[in-house]
């Protein structure tokens, strides 16, 4: 009888022992989605009512620095430079260099549903939020972990709280609900396509919806990306913006 009880207890304990913690899940997600160094060719389609605007860009990323150069005809030569906690924008027609700060960071980048602050966040999710595992759900036919992250005290983040649906097999975020400290839902981001690139699952198509605006969404497409390239040191300088 004692032996039977011990076997039963061990069988009941096994699934619990093998269950992943919230931190382990997000760490696996970070290992897929976090980019230390990369060069990407991307496209952004901004949809507002019946209007569409398409913007293309090349982006260079290294650690906490980033440079985005727009390549579509209307915006060709417009650049964004992120260095640490600072963000600058260069307009070629006016030869004007602007530092984006304060309330400007919450505005839509180039009229999109992505804010400038969204662009500023380059740290791992595990460094920005403390996560709790809420449970499991199926999303678009994919089994997912459902987690809630609350901003770590002292960290500068766009959203105080985020609810995340993380693919159980591929460990990529399939959906994010982004909330203000008040509890108001601000934005929803959905991943539409994931590809296996250089031994990591990476989201290559996503849609951001700003819930404070009506009839608007921004579709984002990664058309090509190279991980861990050599990037010249002068790439992330103010002199390189002009």
mmCIF file of N, CA and C in Angstrom, residues 22 25-26 28-30 32-33 125 131-149 161-179 185-194 201 203 205-207 209 211:
data_model
loop_
_atom_site.group_PDB
_atom_site.id
_atom_site.type_symbol
_atom_site.label_atom_id
_atom_site.label_comp_id
_atom_site.label_asym_id
_atom_site.label_seq_id
_atom_site.Cartn_x
_atom_site.Cartn_y
_atom_site.Cartn_z
ATOM 1 N N UNK A 22 7.383 30.918 -15.813
ATOM 2 C CA UNK A 22 7.188 32.091 -16.675
ATOM 3 C C UNK A 22 8.523 32.637 -17.148
ATOM 4 N N UNK A 25 10.016 30.493 -19.928
ATOM 5 C CA UNK A 25 9.295 30.673 -21.193
ATOM 6 C C UNK A 25 9.747 31.954 -21.886
ATOM 7 N N UNK A 26 9.818 33.040 -21.132
ATOM 8 C CA UNK A 26 10.225 34.317 -21.720
ATOM 9 C C UNK A 26 11.699 34.292 -22.127
ATOM 10 N N UNK A 28 13.249 31.716 -23.327
ATOM 11 C CA UNK A 28 13.255 31.013 -24.612
ATOM 12 C C UNK A 28 12.733 31.916 -25.723
ATOM 13 N N UNK A 29 11.718 32.719 -25.403
ATOM 14 C CA UNK A 29 11.220 33.673 -26.393
ATOM 15 C C UNK A 29 12.302 34.702 -26.728
ATOM 16 N N UNK A 30 12.964 35.232 -25.712
ATOM 17 C CA UNK A 30 14.047 36.196 -25.948
ATOM 18 C C UNK A 30 15.142 35.605 -26.833
ATOM 19 N N UNK A 32 14.884 33.640 -29.208
ATOM 20 C CA UNK A 32 14.426 33.662 -30.598
ATOM 21 C C UNK A 32 14.318 35.081 -31.150
ATOM 22 N N UNK A 33 13.715 35.967 -30.379
ATOM 23 C CA UNK A 33 13.327 37.274 -30.912
ATOM 24 C C UNK A 33 14.321 38.393 -30.630
ATOM 25 N N UNK A 125 12.949 41.124 -22.958
ATOM 26 C CA UNK A 125 11.722 41.228 -22.168
ATOM 27 C C UNK A 125 11.976 40.876 -20.712
ATOM 28 N N UNK A 131 7.260 38.562 -15.210
ATOM 29 C CA UNK A 131 6.164 37.803 -15.805
ATOM 30 C C UNK A 131 5.584 36.774 -14.851
ATOM 31 N N UNK A 132 4.283 36.524 -15.047
ATOM 32 C CA UNK A 132 3.552 35.489 -14.320
ATOM 33 C C UNK A 132 2.819 34.634 -15.347
ATOM 34 N N UNK A 133 2.875 33.321 -15.168
ATOM 35 C CA UNK A 133 2.178 32.407 -16.067
ATOM 36 C C UNK A 133 0.711 32.306 -15.651
ATOM 37 N N UNK A 134 -0.192 32.699 -16.563
ATOM 38 C CA UNK A 134 -1.625 32.683 -16.259
ATOM 39 C C UNK A 134 -2.291 31.364 -16.606
ATOM 40 N N UNK A 135 -1.759 30.679 -17.630
ATOM 41 C CA UNK A 135 -2.373 29.432 -18.064
ATOM 42 C C UNK A 135 -1.988 29.119 -19.495
ATOM 43 N N UNK A 136 -2.833 28.336 -20.150
ATOM 44 C CA UNK A 136 -2.591 27.943 -21.532
ATOM 45 C C UNK A 136 -3.874 28.104 -22.338
ATOM 46 N N UNK A 137 -3.723 28.517 -23.612
ATOM 47 C CA UNK A 137 -4.854 28.661 -24.515
ATOM 48 C C UNK A 137 -4.413 28.299 -25.921
ATOM 49 N N UNK A 138 -5.383 28.031 -26.774
ATOM 50 C CA UNK A 138 -5.095 27.826 -28.191
ATOM 51 C C UNK A 138 -5.405 29.111 -28.940
ATOM 52 N N UNK A 139 -4.480 29.528 -29.814
ATOM 53 C CA UNK A 139 -4.661 30.749 -30.592
ATOM 54 C C UNK A 139 -4.387 30.427 -32.056
ATOM 55 N N UNK A 140 -5.403 30.601 -32.889
ATOM 56 C CA UNK A 140 -5.283 30.305 -34.320
ATOM 57 C C UNK A 140 -4.721 28.907 -34.558
ATOM 58 N N UNK A 141 -5.176 27.957 -33.756
ATOM 59 C CA UNK A 141 -4.765 26.574 -33.931
ATOM 60 C C UNK A 141 -3.435 26.220 -33.295
ATOM 61 N N UNK A 142 -2.766 27.182 -32.626
ATOM 62 C CA UNK A 142 -1.474 26.931 -32.004
ATOM 63 C C UNK A 142 -1.627 26.925 -30.478
ATOM 64 N N UNK A 143 -1.139 25.880 -29.796
ATOM 65 C CA UNK A 143 -1.156 25.900 -28.326
ATOM 66 C C UNK A 143 -0.188 26.957 -27.806
ATOM 67 N N UNK A 144 -0.643 27.743 -26.836
ATOM 68 C CA UNK A 144 0.157 28.870 -26.328
ATOM 69 C C UNK A 144 0.180 28.903 -24.805
ATOM 70 N N UNK A 145 1.296 29.391 -24.273
ATOM 71 C CA UNK A 145 1.345 29.829 -22.885
ATOM 72 C C UNK A 145 0.775 31.252 -22.850
ATOM 73 N N UNK A 146 0.008 31.559 -21.819
ATOM 74 C CA UNK A 146 -0.506 32.914 -21.632
ATOM 75 C C UNK A 146 0.163 33.498 -20.393
ATOM 76 N N UNK A 147 0.844 34.638 -20.586
ATOM 77 C CA UNK A 147 1.593 35.253 -19.493
ATOM 78 C C UNK A 147 1.218 36.717 -19.343
ATOM 79 N N UNK A 148 1.411 37.211 -18.140
ATOM 80 C CA UNK A 148 1.224 38.638 -17.879
ATOM 81 C C UNK A 148 2.530 39.205 -17.348
ATOM 82 N N UNK A 149 2.974 40.310 -17.970
ATOM 83 C CA UNK A 149 4.196 40.967 -17.527
ATOM 84 C C UNK A 149 3.902 42.354 -17.002
ATOM 85 N N UNK A 161 1.840 47.214 -18.488
ATOM 86 C CA UNK A 161 1.485 45.793 -18.392
ATOM 87 C C UNK A 161 1.268 45.225 -19.781
ATOM 88 N N UNK A 162 1.641 43.968 -19.967
ATOM 89 C CA UNK A 162 1.416 43.312 -21.250
ATOM 90 C C UNK A 162 0.968 41.877 -21.009
ATOM 91 N N UNK A 163 0.000 41.459 -21.805
ATOM 92 C CA UNK A 163 -0.468 40.074 -21.768
ATOM 93 C C UNK A 163 0.016 39.414 -23.048
ATOM 94 N N UNK A 164 0.708 38.282 -22.905
ATOM 95 C CA UNK A 164 1.390 37.669 -24.037
ATOM 96 C C UNK A 164 0.922 36.243 -24.258
ATOM 97 N N UNK A 165 0.705 35.910 -25.528
ATOM 98 C CA UNK A 165 0.438 34.544 -25.939
ATOM 99 C C UNK A 165 1.700 34.031 -26.631
ATOM 100 N N UNK A 166 2.385 33.051 -26.028
ATOM 101 C CA UNK A 166 3.663 32.552 -26.539
ATOM 102 C C UNK A 166 3.474 31.131 -27.053
ATOM 103 N N UNK A 167 3.822 30.913 -28.310
ATOM 104 C CA UNK A 167 3.715 29.606 -28.952
ATOM 105 C C UNK A 167 4.478 28.560 -28.121
ATOM 106 N N UNK A 168 3.809 27.473 -27.744
ATOM 107 C CA UNK A 168 4.421 26.470 -26.873
ATOM 108 C C UNK A 168 5.528 25.695 -27.569
ATOM 109 N N UNK A 169 5.455 25.553 -28.874
ATOM 110 C CA UNK A 169 6.442 24.758 -29.607
ATOM 111 C C UNK A 169 7.601 25.605 -30.115
ATOM 112 N N UNK A 170 7.294 26.823 -30.587
ATOM 113 C CA UNK A 170 8.319 27.652 -31.243
ATOM 114 C C UNK A 170 8.822 28.799 -30.360
ATOM 115 N N UNK A 171 8.153 29.073 -29.276
ATOM 116 C CA UNK A 171 8.531 30.121 -28.322
ATOM 117 C C UNK A 171 8.707 31.491 -28.996
ATOM 118 N N UNK A 172 7.681 31.875 -29.733
ATOM 119 C CA UNK A 172 7.579 33.234 -30.264
ATOM 120 C C UNK A 172 6.249 33.818 -29.793
ATOM 121 N N UNK A 173 6.213 35.142 -29.662
ATOM 122 C CA UNK A 173 4.974 35.797 -29.269
ATOM 123 C C UNK A 173 4.008 35.853 -30.437
ATOM 124 N N UNK A 174 2.812 35.314 -30.252
ATOM 125 C CA UNK A 174 1.801 35.325 -31.309
ATOM 126 C C UNK A 174 0.797 36.457 -31.127
ATOM 127 N N UNK A 175 0.692 36.962 -29.898
ATOM 128 C CA UNK A 175 -0.232 38.076 -29.645
ATOM 129 C C UNK A 175 0.223 38.810 -28.394
ATOM 130 N N UNK A 176 0.069 40.140 -28.410
ATOM 131 C CA UNK A 176 0.388 40.967 -27.252
ATOM 132 C C UNK A 176 -0.746 41.962 -27.042
ATOM 133 N N UNK A 177 -1.283 42.007 -25.825
ATOM 134 C CA UNK A 177 -2.183 43.079 -25.422
ATOM 135 C C UNK A 177 -1.385 44.010 -24.523
ATOM 136 N N UNK A 178 -1.360 45.285 -24.876
ATOM 137 C CA UNK A 178 -0.485 46.258 -24.214
ATOM 138 C C UNK A 178 -1.334 47.283 -23.465
ATOM 139 N N UNK A 179 -1.069 47.426 -22.166
ATOM 140 C CA UNK A 179 -1.934 48.205 -21.288
ATOM 141 C C UNK A 179 -1.189 49.362 -20.622
ATOM 142 N N UNK A 185 -6.592 49.318 -22.231
ATOM 143 C CA UNK A 185 -5.939 48.643 -23.344
ATOM 144 C C UNK A 185 -5.528 49.681 -24.378
ATOM 145 N N UNK A 186 -4.228 49.732 -24.676
ATOM 146 C CA UNK A 186 -3.696 50.730 -25.607
ATOM 147 C C UNK A 186 -3.515 50.166 -27.013
ATOM 148 N N UNK A 187 -2.894 48.993 -27.109
ATOM 149 C CA UNK A 187 -2.585 48.428 -28.416
ATOM 150 C C UNK A 187 -2.661 46.906 -28.372
ATOM 151 N N UNK A 188 -2.846 46.336 -29.553
ATOM 152 C CA UNK A 188 -2.786 44.882 -29.714
ATOM 153 C C UNK A 188 -1.881 44.580 -30.895
ATOM 154 N N UNK A 189 -0.895 43.711 -30.671
ATOM 155 C CA UNK A 189 -0.019 43.300 -31.756
ATOM 156 C C UNK A 189 -0.178 41.800 -32.002
ATOM 157 N N UNK A 190 -0.351 41.432 -33.261
ATOM 158 C CA UNK A 190 -0.555 40.037 -33.630
ATOM 159 C C UNK A 190 0.502 39.615 -34.642
ATOM 160 N N UNK A 191 1.119 38.470 -34.405
ATOM 161 C CA UNK A 191 2.085 37.904 -35.349
ATOM 162 C C UNK A 191 1.344 37.068 -36.373
ATOM 163 N N UNK A 192 1.572 37.342 -37.650
ATOM 164 C CA UNK A 192 0.853 36.664 -38.720
ATOM 165 C C UNK A 192 1.680 35.578 -39.409
ATOM 166 N N UNK A 193 3.010 35.679 -39.292
ATOM 167 C CA UNK A 193 3.867 34.681 -39.945
ATOM 168 C C UNK A 193 5.173 34.555 -39.184
ATOM 169 N N UNK A 194 5.606 33.319 -39.020
ATOM 170 C CA UNK A 194 6.863 33.008 -38.337
ATOM 171 C C UNK A 194 7.698 32.120 -39.250
ATOM 172 N N UNK A 201 13.301 30.632 -34.473
ATOM 173 C CA UNK A 201 11.986 31.004 -34.977
ATOM 174 C C UNK A 201 11.849 32.509 -34.818
ATOM 175 N N UNK A 203 9.495 36.111 -35.931
ATOM 176 C CA UNK A 203 8.290 36.677 -36.546
ATOM 177 C C UNK A 203 8.653 37.580 -37.718
ATOM 178 N N UNK A 205 6.046 38.672 -40.059
ATOM 179 C CA UNK A 205 4.872 39.481 -40.407
ATOM 180 C C UNK A 205 4.066 39.724 -39.143
ATOM 181 N N UNK A 206 3.711 40.995 -38.891
ATOM 182 C CA UNK A 206 2.951 41.343 -37.695
ATOM 183 C C UNK A 206 2.030 42.521 -37.993
ATOM 184 N N UNK A 207 1.011 42.657 -37.177
ATOM 185 C CA UNK A 207 0.063 43.772 -37.298
ATOM 186 C C UNK A 207 -0.078 44.441 -35.935
ATOM 187 N N UNK A 209 -2.264 47.303 -33.837
ATOM 188 C CA UNK A 209 -3.511 48.089 -33.825
ATOM 189 C C UNK A 209 -3.497 49.004 -32.604
ATOM 190 N N UNK A 211 -5.566 50.944 -30.190
ATOM 191 C CA UNK A 211 -6.959 50.915 -29.752
ATOM 192 C C UNK A 211 -7.493 52.289 -29.360
#
